[in-house]
């Protein structure tokens, strides 16, 4: 049997590797939890949400200078104001969906079978988008139109289904709206900041009574591991997709989904 510390390290690595790739971090975490026999564990489900903040901290570190400049100019520069408004517009649909359907989704859809099917379908979508002859009109994530920000935010709501991928939904929709691969990926990073901070705050507040010293130590381990792993992945991902597209991640999704279905079927 693996200790809780080892499980936290493995889950932290999985979170850091998959959070900003279009492969679904939630889906991968749920499948690894299933392998560990942690299905239905209230603490470990909360753990998955809490360690996402480590991945978000990686984005803040990598893009600190750019984000700091936007923050300083937010009240004097119309372009900075417009970007901040755009991120908020893109963030609001997920808030509404989470408040209205979050409990039902966690109760009904957080299932390994759903994850595997979603991974396969999402992989097919990535292959499709990668083969389209798109003509990008936007090359900077801070210059998208306001309707485009809203459209990306609405598309992101599909990622509430585990296995769909928040970053994948954001990237695919941004590209269909006219963004190039790099700016689409970067905006998915920026949109993750308010989305995941809100999810962290909500889950931590809701489950604060269950947290003891041992739980906090396990979360801290997963947080640090996900932070370090995410920094490495994000720095590599942008250059990779700019040169090679999303086919690798599409086949990754399909492979994991198919293997997961086989394992689930044999497990029965």
Coordinates of N, CA, C and O in Angstrom, one line a residue, residues 6 8 12 76 87 100 108 111 144 155 181-182 189 209 225-227 246 249 254:
X6 N 3.2 9.5 -0.6 CA 3.5 9.1 -2.0 C 2.3 9.4 -2.9 O 2.5 9.9 -4.1
X8 N 0.1 11.7 -2.6 CA 0.1 13.2 -2.8 C 1.1 13.6 -3.8 O 0.8 14.5 -4.6
X12 N 0.2 15.2 -7.3 CA 0.7 16.5 -7.6 C 1.4 16.6 -8.9 O 1.3 17.6 -9.7
X76 N -5.5 53.2 -16.1 CA -5.0 54.3 -17.0 C -4.9 53.9 -18.4 O -5.0 54.8 -19.3
X87 N -11.3 39.0 -19.3 CA -11.1 37.9 -18.5 C -12.3 37.6 -17.6 O -12.8 36.5 -17.4
X100 N -25.2 26.8 -10.3 CA -26.4 26.1 -10.7 C -26.3 24.6 -10.8 O -27.3 23.9 -10.3
X108 N -23.2 13.2 -10.3 CA -23.6 12.3 -11.4 C -22.5 12.0 -12.4 O -22.5 10.9 -13.0
X111 N -17.3 10.2 -12.7 CA -17.2 8.7 -12.8 C -16.2 8.3 -13.8 O -16.1 9.0 -14.9
X144 N -8.1 40.0 -27.9 CA -9.3 39.4 -28.4 C -10.5 40.4 -28.2 O -10.5 41.3 -27.4
X155 N -17.7 28.3 -23.8 CA -17.2 27.0 -24.2 C -16.5 26.3 -23.0 O -16.5 25.1 -22.9
X181 N -2.4 29.5 -32.3 CA -2.3 28.4 -31.3 C -1.7 29.0 -30.0 O -2.1 28.6 -28.9
X182 N -0.6 29.8 -30.1 CA 0.1 30.3 -29.0 C -0.8 31.2 -28.1 O -0.9 31.1 -26.9
X189 N -4.3 29.9 -20.1 CA -3.6 30.1 -18.8 C -4.2 31.2 -18.0 O -4.4 31.1 -16.8
X209 N -14.1 22.3 7.7 CA -14.2 21.5 9.0 C -13.6 20.2 9.0 O -13.2 19.6 10.0
X225 N 4.5 20.1 -5.3 CA 4.8 19.3 -6.4 C 4.2 19.7 -7.7 O 4.8 19.8 -8.7
X226 N 2.9 20.1 -7.6 CA 2.1 20.6 -8.7 C 2.7 21.9 -9.2 O 2.8 22.1 -10.5
X227 N 3.1 22.8 -8.3 CA 3.8 24.1 -8.7 C 5.0 23.8 -9.5 O 5.2 24.4 -10.6
X246 N -1.6 20.1 -32.0 CA -2.2 19.4 -30.8 C -2.4 17.9 -31.1 O -3.0 17.2 -30.2
X249 N -1.3 15.5 -28.2 CA -2.2 15.5 -27.0 C -3.6 14.8 -27.4 O -4.2 14.2 -26.5
X254 N -6.9 9.9 -26.5 CA -7.6 8.7 -27.0 C -7.0 7.5 -26.4 O -7.7 6.6 -26.0

